Short mmCIF file of C-alpha atoms and ligand atoms in Angstrom, two decimals:
data_model
loop_
_atom_site.label_atom_id
_atom_site.label_comp_id
_atom_site.label_asym_id
_atom_site.label_seq_id
_atom_site.Cartn_x
_atom_site.Cartn_y
_atom_site.Cartn_z
CA MET A 1 49.73 -22.73 -32.84
CA VAL A 2 50.56 -25.01 -35.76
CA PRO A 3 51.31 -22.88 -38.85
CA SER A 4 49.32 -23.64 -42.00
CA PHE A 5 50.72 -26.09 -44.55
CA SER A 6 49.59 -28.10 -47.57
CA TYR A 7 48.87 -31.77 -46.95
CA ILE A 8 49.40 -34.43 -49.62
CA ARG A 9 48.59 -38.13 -49.30
CA ALA A 10 51.14 -39.97 -51.47
CA LYS A 11 49.72 -42.97 -53.35
CA SER A 12 53.07 -44.62 -54.06
CA LEU A 13 56.64 -44.45 -52.80
CA ASP A 14 57.81 -42.86 -56.07
CA GLU A 15 55.09 -40.24 -55.78
CA ALA A 16 56.12 -39.47 -52.18
CA ILE A 17 59.76 -39.07 -53.25
CA ASP A 18 58.69 -36.71 -56.05
CA TYR A 19 56.54 -34.58 -53.70
CA LEU A 20 59.45 -34.30 -51.27
CA ALA A 21 61.36 -32.34 -53.95
CA MET A 22 59.07 -29.38 -53.14
CA ASP A 23 60.76 -26.71 -51.07
CA GLY A 24 59.88 -27.12 -47.37
CA ALA A 25 58.28 -30.59 -47.78
CA ARG A 26 58.57 -33.25 -45.03
CA PRO A 27 57.38 -36.84 -44.76
CA HIS A 28 54.63 -37.62 -42.27
CA ALA A 29 54.26 -41.15 -40.85
CA GLY A 30 52.43 -41.31 -37.48
CA GLY A 31 52.86 -37.56 -36.91
CA THR A 32 53.59 -37.86 -33.16
CA ASP A 33 56.89 -36.01 -33.43
CA LEU A 34 56.36 -34.03 -36.63
CA LEU A 35 53.29 -32.16 -35.40
CA GLY A 36 55.02 -31.19 -32.15
CA CYS A 37 57.94 -29.83 -34.18
CA LEU A 38 55.54 -27.79 -36.34
CA ARG A 39 53.74 -26.42 -33.28
CA ASP A 40 57.04 -25.47 -31.64
CA ARG A 41 58.37 -24.01 -34.94
CA VAL A 42 61.46 -26.21 -34.74
CA PHE A 43 61.62 -26.01 -38.55
CA ASP A 44 59.50 -24.51 -41.29
CA VAL A 45 57.29 -26.80 -43.34
CA THR A 46 55.18 -25.72 -46.28
CA THR A 47 54.04 -29.20 -47.40
CA VAL A 48 53.45 -32.31 -45.34
CA VAL A 49 53.69 -35.47 -47.46
CA SER A 50 51.84 -38.33 -45.79
CA ILE A 51 53.37 -41.74 -46.44
CA ALA A 52 50.90 -43.41 -44.02
CA GLY A 53 48.89 -45.02 -46.86
CA LEU A 54 51.85 -46.87 -48.42
CA LYS A 55 51.07 -50.51 -47.66
CA GLU A 56 54.47 -51.69 -48.92
CA LEU A 57 56.08 -49.88 -45.95
CA ARG A 58 54.06 -51.87 -43.39
CA GLY A 59 54.52 -55.23 -41.76
CA ILE A 60 57.05 -57.63 -40.31
CA GLU A 61 58.17 -60.72 -42.20
CA ALA A 62 60.99 -63.28 -42.19
CA THR A 63 63.65 -62.80 -44.89
CA PRO A 64 64.83 -65.74 -47.05
CA ALA A 65 68.21 -65.47 -45.26
CA GLY A 66 66.55 -66.17 -41.88
CA GLY A 67 66.47 -62.59 -40.65
CA LEU A 68 63.57 -60.16 -40.37
CA ARG A 69 62.26 -57.29 -42.48
CA ILE A 70 60.35 -54.57 -40.65
CA GLY A 71 58.54 -52.00 -42.80
CA SER A 72 59.23 -48.43 -41.68
CA LEU A 73 55.51 -47.75 -41.03
CA THR A 74 55.27 -50.65 -38.58
CA THR A 75 54.15 -49.21 -35.26
CA ILE A 76 56.29 -49.37 -32.15
CA ALA A 77 53.47 -51.36 -30.45
CA GLU A 78 53.51 -54.02 -33.21
CA ILE A 79 57.28 -54.36 -32.78
CA ALA A 80 57.04 -54.63 -28.99
CA ARG A 81 54.60 -57.56 -29.17
CA HIS A 82 55.76 -59.45 -32.27
CA PRO A 83 56.60 -63.06 -31.26
CA LEU A 84 59.68 -63.41 -33.51
CA ILE A 85 61.12 -60.13 -32.26
CA ARG A 86 60.41 -61.12 -28.67
CA SER A 87 62.17 -64.46 -29.08
CA ASN A 88 65.05 -63.67 -31.49
CA TYR A 89 65.72 -59.94 -31.05
CA ARG A 90 64.74 -59.34 -27.45
CA ALA A 91 66.63 -56.04 -27.14
CA LEU A 92 64.38 -54.55 -29.81
CA SER A 93 61.10 -55.70 -28.24
CA MET A 94 62.30 -54.49 -24.81
CA ALA A 95 63.31 -51.11 -26.27
CA ALA A 96 60.02 -50.73 -28.15
CA SER A 97 58.11 -51.48 -24.92
CA GLU A 98 59.99 -48.63 -23.22
CA VAL A 99 59.07 -46.00 -25.84
CA ALA A 100 56.74 -43.22 -24.65
CA SER A 101 53.16 -44.26 -23.72
CA PRO A 102 50.76 -46.94 -25.09
CA GLN A 103 48.95 -44.32 -27.21
CA LEU A 104 52.19 -43.07 -28.75
CA ARG A 105 53.41 -46.63 -29.35
CA ASN A 106 50.16 -47.37 -31.22
CA GLN A 107 50.55 -44.31 -33.43
CA GLY A 108 54.33 -43.86 -33.77
CA THR A 109 56.24 -45.85 -36.37
CA ILE A 110 59.74 -47.30 -36.32
CA GLY A 111 60.80 -45.06 -39.26
CA GLY A 112 59.58 -41.97 -37.40
CA ASN A 113 61.22 -43.16 -34.19
CA LEU A 114 64.61 -43.30 -35.93
CA CYS A 115 64.10 -39.90 -37.63
CA GLN A 116 62.57 -37.98 -34.71
CA LYS A 117 64.15 -34.69 -33.70
CA PRO A 118 66.14 -34.34 -30.45
CA ARG A 119 64.43 -33.22 -27.25
CA CYS A 120 66.96 -30.56 -26.17
CA TRP A 121 64.87 -27.77 -24.67
CA TYR A 122 66.98 -25.09 -26.34
CA TYR A 123 66.56 -26.74 -29.76
CA ARG A 124 62.81 -27.26 -29.20
CA GLY A 125 62.39 -23.86 -27.59
CA GLU A 126 62.76 -20.33 -28.85
CA PHE A 127 66.54 -20.37 -28.95
CA HIS A 128 68.35 -19.91 -32.24
CA CYS A 129 70.91 -22.57 -31.33
CA LEU A 130 73.75 -24.00 -33.41
CA ARG A 131 71.58 -26.89 -34.67
CA LYS A 132 68.98 -24.39 -35.90
CA GLY A 133 71.55 -22.27 -37.75
CA GLY A 134 72.67 -20.08 -34.82
CA ASP A 135 76.19 -19.75 -33.52
CA GLN A 136 76.16 -21.49 -30.12
CA CYS A 137 74.96 -24.45 -28.10
CA TYR A 138 73.07 -22.91 -25.16
CA ALA A 139 73.43 -26.07 -23.08
CA VAL A 140 77.13 -25.43 -22.53
CA GLU A 141 76.49 -22.51 -20.17
CA GLY A 142 72.83 -23.29 -19.45
CA GLU A 143 70.54 -26.03 -18.08
CA ASN A 144 72.41 -29.17 -19.07
CA ALA A 145 71.16 -31.87 -16.67
CA TYR A 146 69.74 -33.96 -19.54
CA HIS A 147 72.46 -33.37 -22.10
CA CYS A 148 75.19 -35.67 -23.32
CA ILE A 149 78.39 -36.78 -21.61
CA LEU A 150 80.01 -38.40 -24.66
CA GLY A 151 80.53 -37.26 -28.26
CA GLY A 152 79.20 -33.74 -27.75
CA ASP A 153 81.81 -31.83 -29.76
CA ASN A 154 79.89 -28.59 -30.44
CA CYS A 155 76.23 -29.58 -29.86
CA PHE A 156 75.28 -31.48 -26.69
CA ILE A 157 71.95 -33.10 -27.51
CA VAL A 158 71.23 -36.70 -26.56
CA HIS A 159 69.80 -38.97 -29.21
CA PRO A 160 66.13 -39.59 -28.23
CA SER A 161 65.20 -42.98 -29.73
CA ASP A 162 65.07 -46.15 -27.61
CA THR A 163 64.81 -48.48 -30.60
CA ALA A 164 67.94 -47.07 -32.33
CA PRO A 165 70.51 -48.39 -29.79
CA ALA A 166 68.84 -51.82 -29.89
CA LEU A 167 69.02 -51.83 -33.70
CA VAL A 168 72.70 -50.85 -33.58
CA ALA A 169 73.42 -53.64 -31.08
CA LEU A 170 71.58 -56.16 -33.26
CA GLN A 171 73.49 -55.05 -36.39
CA ALA A 172 70.38 -53.98 -38.30
CA GLY A 173 70.45 -52.36 -41.72
CA VAL A 174 68.30 -49.35 -42.67
CA VAL A 175 66.93 -49.36 -46.22
CA ILE A 176 66.50 -45.91 -47.77
CA ALA A 177 64.73 -44.95 -51.00
CA GLY A 178 65.30 -41.69 -52.84
CA PRO A 179 65.42 -40.12 -56.27
CA ASN A 180 68.58 -42.09 -57.10
CA GLY A 181 67.15 -45.48 -56.10
CA ARG A 182 67.67 -47.57 -52.98
CA ARG A 183 70.60 -47.84 -50.63
CA ILE A 184 71.19 -49.62 -47.34
CA VAL A 185 73.22 -48.25 -44.45
CA SER A 186 73.98 -49.93 -41.14
CA ALA A 187 71.91 -48.71 -38.18
CA GLU A 188 75.27 -47.83 -36.64
CA SER A 189 76.05 -45.29 -39.38
CA PHE A 190 72.48 -43.99 -39.87
CA HIS A 191 72.70 -41.22 -37.25
CA MET A 192 74.92 -38.21 -37.77
CA PRO A 193 77.35 -37.12 -35.04
CA PRO A 194 77.63 -33.33 -34.57
CA SER A 195 81.37 -33.56 -35.22
CA VAL A 196 80.46 -34.44 -38.84
CA ASP A 197 77.33 -32.27 -39.28
CA TYR A 198 75.60 -30.57 -36.37
CA THR A 199 72.59 -29.49 -38.44
CA SER A 200 71.42 -32.99 -39.33
CA GLU A 201 70.50 -35.99 -37.16
CA THR A 202 70.67 -38.67 -39.86
CA VAL A 203 72.46 -39.45 -43.10
CA LEU A 204 69.19 -39.01 -45.05
CA GLU A 205 69.61 -36.80 -48.11
CA SER A 206 66.89 -34.56 -49.48
CA GLN A 207 63.78 -36.53 -50.65
CA GLU A 208 64.99 -39.77 -49.02
CA ILE A 209 62.60 -42.01 -47.08
CA VAL A 210 63.37 -44.92 -44.76
CA THR A 211 61.47 -47.87 -46.21
CA GLU A 212 62.48 -50.81 -44.01
CA ILE A 213 64.77 -52.19 -41.34
CA ILE A 214 66.56 -55.47 -41.96
CA LEU A 215 67.66 -57.62 -39.04
CA PRO A 216 70.28 -60.29 -39.79
CA PRO A 217 69.59 -63.91 -38.79
CA PRO A 218 70.22 -64.25 -35.05
CA ALA A 219 73.62 -65.83 -34.34
CA LYS A 220 73.62 -69.12 -32.41
CA GLY A 221 73.98 -68.24 -28.72
CA LEU A 222 72.77 -64.64 -29.16
CA ARG A 223 71.25 -62.98 -26.09
CA SER A 224 70.18 -59.37 -26.14
CA SER A 225 68.55 -56.86 -23.82
CA TYR A 226 67.68 -53.19 -23.37
CA ARG A 227 67.24 -51.24 -20.17
CA LYS A 228 66.45 -47.60 -19.72
CA VAL A 229 66.54 -45.39 -16.63
CA ARG A 230 64.27 -42.36 -16.60
CA ALA A 231 63.48 -39.61 -14.13
CA ARG A 232 59.95 -40.89 -13.36
CA ARG A 233 57.84 -44.01 -13.77
CA ALA A 234 55.74 -42.59 -16.61
CA TRP A 235 56.54 -41.87 -20.25
CA ASP A 236 59.94 -40.21 -20.47
CA PHE A 237 63.11 -40.25 -22.51
CA ALA A 238 66.22 -42.08 -21.29
CA LEU A 239 68.48 -40.45 -18.73
CA ALA A 240 70.68 -43.47 -19.31
CA GLY A 241 70.15 -46.72 -21.18
CA VAL A 242 72.05 -49.68 -22.54
CA ALA A 243 71.38 -52.16 -25.32
CA LEU A 244 73.39 -55.38 -25.25
CA ALA A 245 73.79 -58.05 -27.93
CA MET A 246 76.11 -60.81 -26.76
CA VAL A 247 76.95 -64.19 -28.24
CA PHE A 248 77.79 -66.93 -25.75
CA ASN A 249 79.53 -70.25 -26.31
CA ASP A 250 79.19 -72.19 -23.05
CA ASP A 251 80.36 -69.64 -20.50
CA GLN A 252 82.54 -67.66 -22.91
CA THR A 253 81.42 -64.37 -24.47
CA THR A 254 82.47 -64.70 -28.10
CA GLU A 255 80.85 -61.51 -29.40
CA ALA A 256 79.61 -58.37 -27.66
CA ARG A 257 77.95 -55.14 -28.69
CA VAL A 258 77.31 -52.53 -26.02
CA VAL A 259 75.34 -49.45 -27.12
CA LEU A 260 74.36 -46.58 -24.82
CA SER A 261 71.30 -44.34 -24.97
CA GLY A 262 70.95 -41.05 -23.13
CA ALA A 263 74.71 -40.66 -23.33
CA ALA A 264 75.54 -39.04 -26.67
CA PRO A 265 74.05 -37.26 -29.70
CA VAL A 266 73.92 -40.65 -31.47
CA PRO A 267 73.41 -44.20 -30.15
CA TRP A 268 76.85 -44.66 -28.58
CA ARG A 269 78.67 -47.92 -29.23
CA SER A 270 81.38 -48.57 -26.66
CA ALA A 271 84.24 -50.43 -28.33
CA GLU A 272 86.18 -50.35 -25.03
CA ALA A 273 83.41 -52.10 -23.07
CA GLU A 274 83.00 -54.67 -25.84
CA LYS A 275 86.73 -55.42 -25.90
CA THR A 276 86.72 -55.94 -22.14
CA VAL A 277 84.05 -58.67 -22.24
CA ARG A 278 84.77 -60.31 -25.61
CA GLY A 279 86.55 -63.69 -25.55
CA SER A 280 86.26 -64.26 -21.81
CA ARG A 281 84.02 -65.50 -19.03
CA LEU A 282 81.77 -62.70 -17.87
CA ASP A 283 81.88 -62.29 -14.11
CA ARG A 284 81.19 -59.34 -11.81
CA SER A 285 84.73 -57.97 -11.86
CA ARG A 286 84.86 -58.06 -15.67
CA ALA A 287 81.40 -56.47 -15.90
CA ALA A 288 82.59 -53.67 -13.57
CA ARG A 289 85.69 -53.13 -15.70
CA ALA A 290 83.58 -53.01 -18.88
CA ALA A 291 81.24 -50.45 -17.30
CA GLU A 292 84.23 -48.34 -16.27
CA ALA A 293 85.69 -48.58 -19.78
CA ALA A 294 82.39 -47.41 -21.31
CA ILE A 295 82.44 -44.12 -19.40
CA LYS A 296 86.18 -43.54 -19.25
CA ASP A 297 86.07 -40.75 -21.89
CA ALA A 298 82.92 -39.09 -20.55
CA GLU A 299 83.06 -35.29 -20.26
CA PRO A 300 80.12 -34.25 -18.10
CA MET A 301 78.91 -30.67 -17.89
CA GLU A 302 78.01 -28.75 -14.75
CA GLN A 303 74.66 -30.50 -14.07
CA ASN A 304 74.97 -33.97 -15.59
CA GLU A 305 77.85 -35.55 -13.73
CA TYR A 306 75.27 -37.83 -12.08
CA LYS A 307 75.13 -39.76 -15.36
CA ILE A 308 78.57 -41.25 -14.77
CA PRO A 309 77.71 -43.40 -11.70
CA LEU A 310 74.30 -44.04 -13.29
CA PHE A 311 75.85 -45.54 -16.42
CA ARG A 312 78.49 -47.37 -14.38
CA GLY A 313 75.84 -49.16 -12.30
CA LEU A 314 73.45 -49.72 -15.19
CA ILE A 315 76.00 -51.31 -17.52
CA GLU A 316 77.44 -53.53 -14.79
CA GLN A 317 73.96 -54.70 -13.74
CA GLN A 318 72.84 -55.40 -17.28
CA LEU A 319 76.00 -57.35 -18.13
CA MET A 320 75.47 -59.52 -15.07
CA ALA A 321 71.77 -59.97 -15.88
CA ILE A 322 72.45 -61.29 -19.39
CA VAL A 323 74.94 -64.04 -18.37
C1 FAD B 1 55.28 -37.28 -25.27
C2 FAD B 1 56.25 -38.09 -26.08
C3 FAD B 1 57.09 -38.99 -25.44
C4 FAD B 1 57.99 -39.75 -26.17
N1 FAD B 1 58.82 -40.64 -25.53
C5 FAD B 1 59.70 -41.39 -26.25
C6 FAD B 1 60.56 -42.33 -25.62
O1 FAD B 1 60.54 -42.50 -24.42
N2 FAD B 1 61.40 -43.04 -26.40
C7 FAD B 1 61.44 -42.89 -27.75
O2 FAD B 1 62.21 -43.59 -28.42
N3 FAD B 1 60.65 -42.01 -28.36
C8 FAD B 1 59.78 -41.27 -27.65
N4 FAD B 1 58.96 -40.38 -28.28
C9 FAD B 1 59.09 -40.20 -29.69
C10 FAD B 1 58.09 -41.08 -30.41
O3 FAD B 1 58.45 -42.40 -30.27
C11 FAD B 1 58.17 -40.64 -31.84
O4 FAD B 1 57.42 -39.43 -31.85
C12 FAD B 1 57.59 -41.60 -32.81
O5 FAD B 1 58.26 -42.83 -32.80
C13 FAD B 1 57.74 -41.00 -34.19
O6 FAD B 1 57.03 -41.80 -35.08
P1 FAD B 1 55.95 -41.16 -36.05
O7 FAD B 1 55.59 -42.24 -36.99
O8 FAD B 1 54.85 -40.52 -35.29
O9 FAD B 1 56.86 -40.07 -36.79
P2 FAD B 1 56.46 -38.65 -37.41
O10 FAD B 1 56.10 -37.72 -36.31
O11 FAD B 1 55.51 -38.82 -38.54
O12 FAD B 1 57.87 -38.27 -37.99
C14 FAD B 1 58.97 -37.95 -37.16
C15 FAD B 1 60.08 -37.39 -38.02
O13 FAD B 1 60.62 -38.39 -38.86
C16 FAD B 1 60.41 -38.10 -40.24
N5 FAD B 1 59.98 -39.38 -40.82
C17 FAD B 1 58.95 -40.15 -40.41
N6 FAD B 1 58.95 -41.32 -41.08
C18 FAD B 1 59.99 -41.25 -41.93
C19 FAD B 1 60.51 -42.18 -42.89
N7 FAD B 1 59.98 -43.38 -43.08
N8 FAD B 1 61.60 -41.80 -43.59
C20 FAD B 1 62.18 -40.58 -43.40
N9 FAD B 1 61.73 -39.69 -42.51
C21 FAD B 1 60.65 -40.03 -41.77
C22 FAD B 1 59.34 -36.99 -40.27
O14 FAD B 1 59.50 -36.13 -41.37
C23 FAD B 1 59.61 -36.28 -38.95
O15 FAD B 1 60.66 -35.34 -39.10
C24 FAD B 1 58.04 -39.62 -27.57
C25 FAD B 1 57.19 -38.71 -28.23
C26 FAD B 1 56.31 -37.95 -27.49
C27 FAD B 1 55.41 -36.99 -28.24
#
């Protein structure tokens, strides 16, 4: 049962930030993740601050620099079908199309998608795990088929968002507003690895709200893609996924960003895979070497070793598909 809480509809961004100073207050956008967390008692909330009425956080528009601004309340469905995103930032429209189900894409927002809580069944369940203030990660000795193979450190969640790896590949910026004004961080540094802080999934400080995503102008020759493998052909989170953003000049790859989903507690950028394909002609043997490089440091647990060949095949296939 969902515990009782106070509900406030903020009328402006400043008002929302002020309300979030209340002890136990949380922002509410589409509510598709927040309400599940309340029901499962993942965290305690006394006040839910709805930001859903803030028009300035909606919409998609071109920036004067030739990039794109996406308000944080823009729904995943709007992102999936927007013509400029489909043509210039294909990885993002492909990733958005892979999120959850049509109903959830219509209700869920991009800001909420980036800030959603992980799906680890120990964290979401009745276990007082490390991330919830306990003293151990139960996945280490427990059911770990869906946990991470890279970057686990002390907590072995996988980052749940499909749009986040695409945004990292496309070098997006995340604009954040809080009591001390606005700041912008790269999508790459927005999520918090457990090695730095295992109790927090993002760099958001208390009272801070994501207001927009900024995509840089697409480079000449940019091609991007996202592919996700899941356990079943219905809504599900990624077992393994890869976002690519590659710049081609004739048959040479001049720039490459390779970001994995379903692999690590944060969207996982593989510098080794990028180095293998950058500045060369991409053929099958190079794609295979890049895929191998991406998983070289993987440390699977008892039940998730299957992710290694899965990522190997997925990355190789996607690199060959983008040429
Ligand atoms: C059954 C199911 C399947 C799903 N499958 C997938 C999937 O395959 N891929 C995937 O990527 N996602 C998946 N999701 C997650 C879904 O996409 C998210 O629930 C949704 O995007 C969250 O958006 P929301 O607007 O509803 O966020 P909310 O539920 O309102 O908020 C989520 C969290 O983010 C915080 N928050 C919201 N907006 C902001 C903001 N602007 N600034 C700061 N904090 C904020 C809230 O406080 C809350 O903690 C699934 C969810 C469900 C329930």
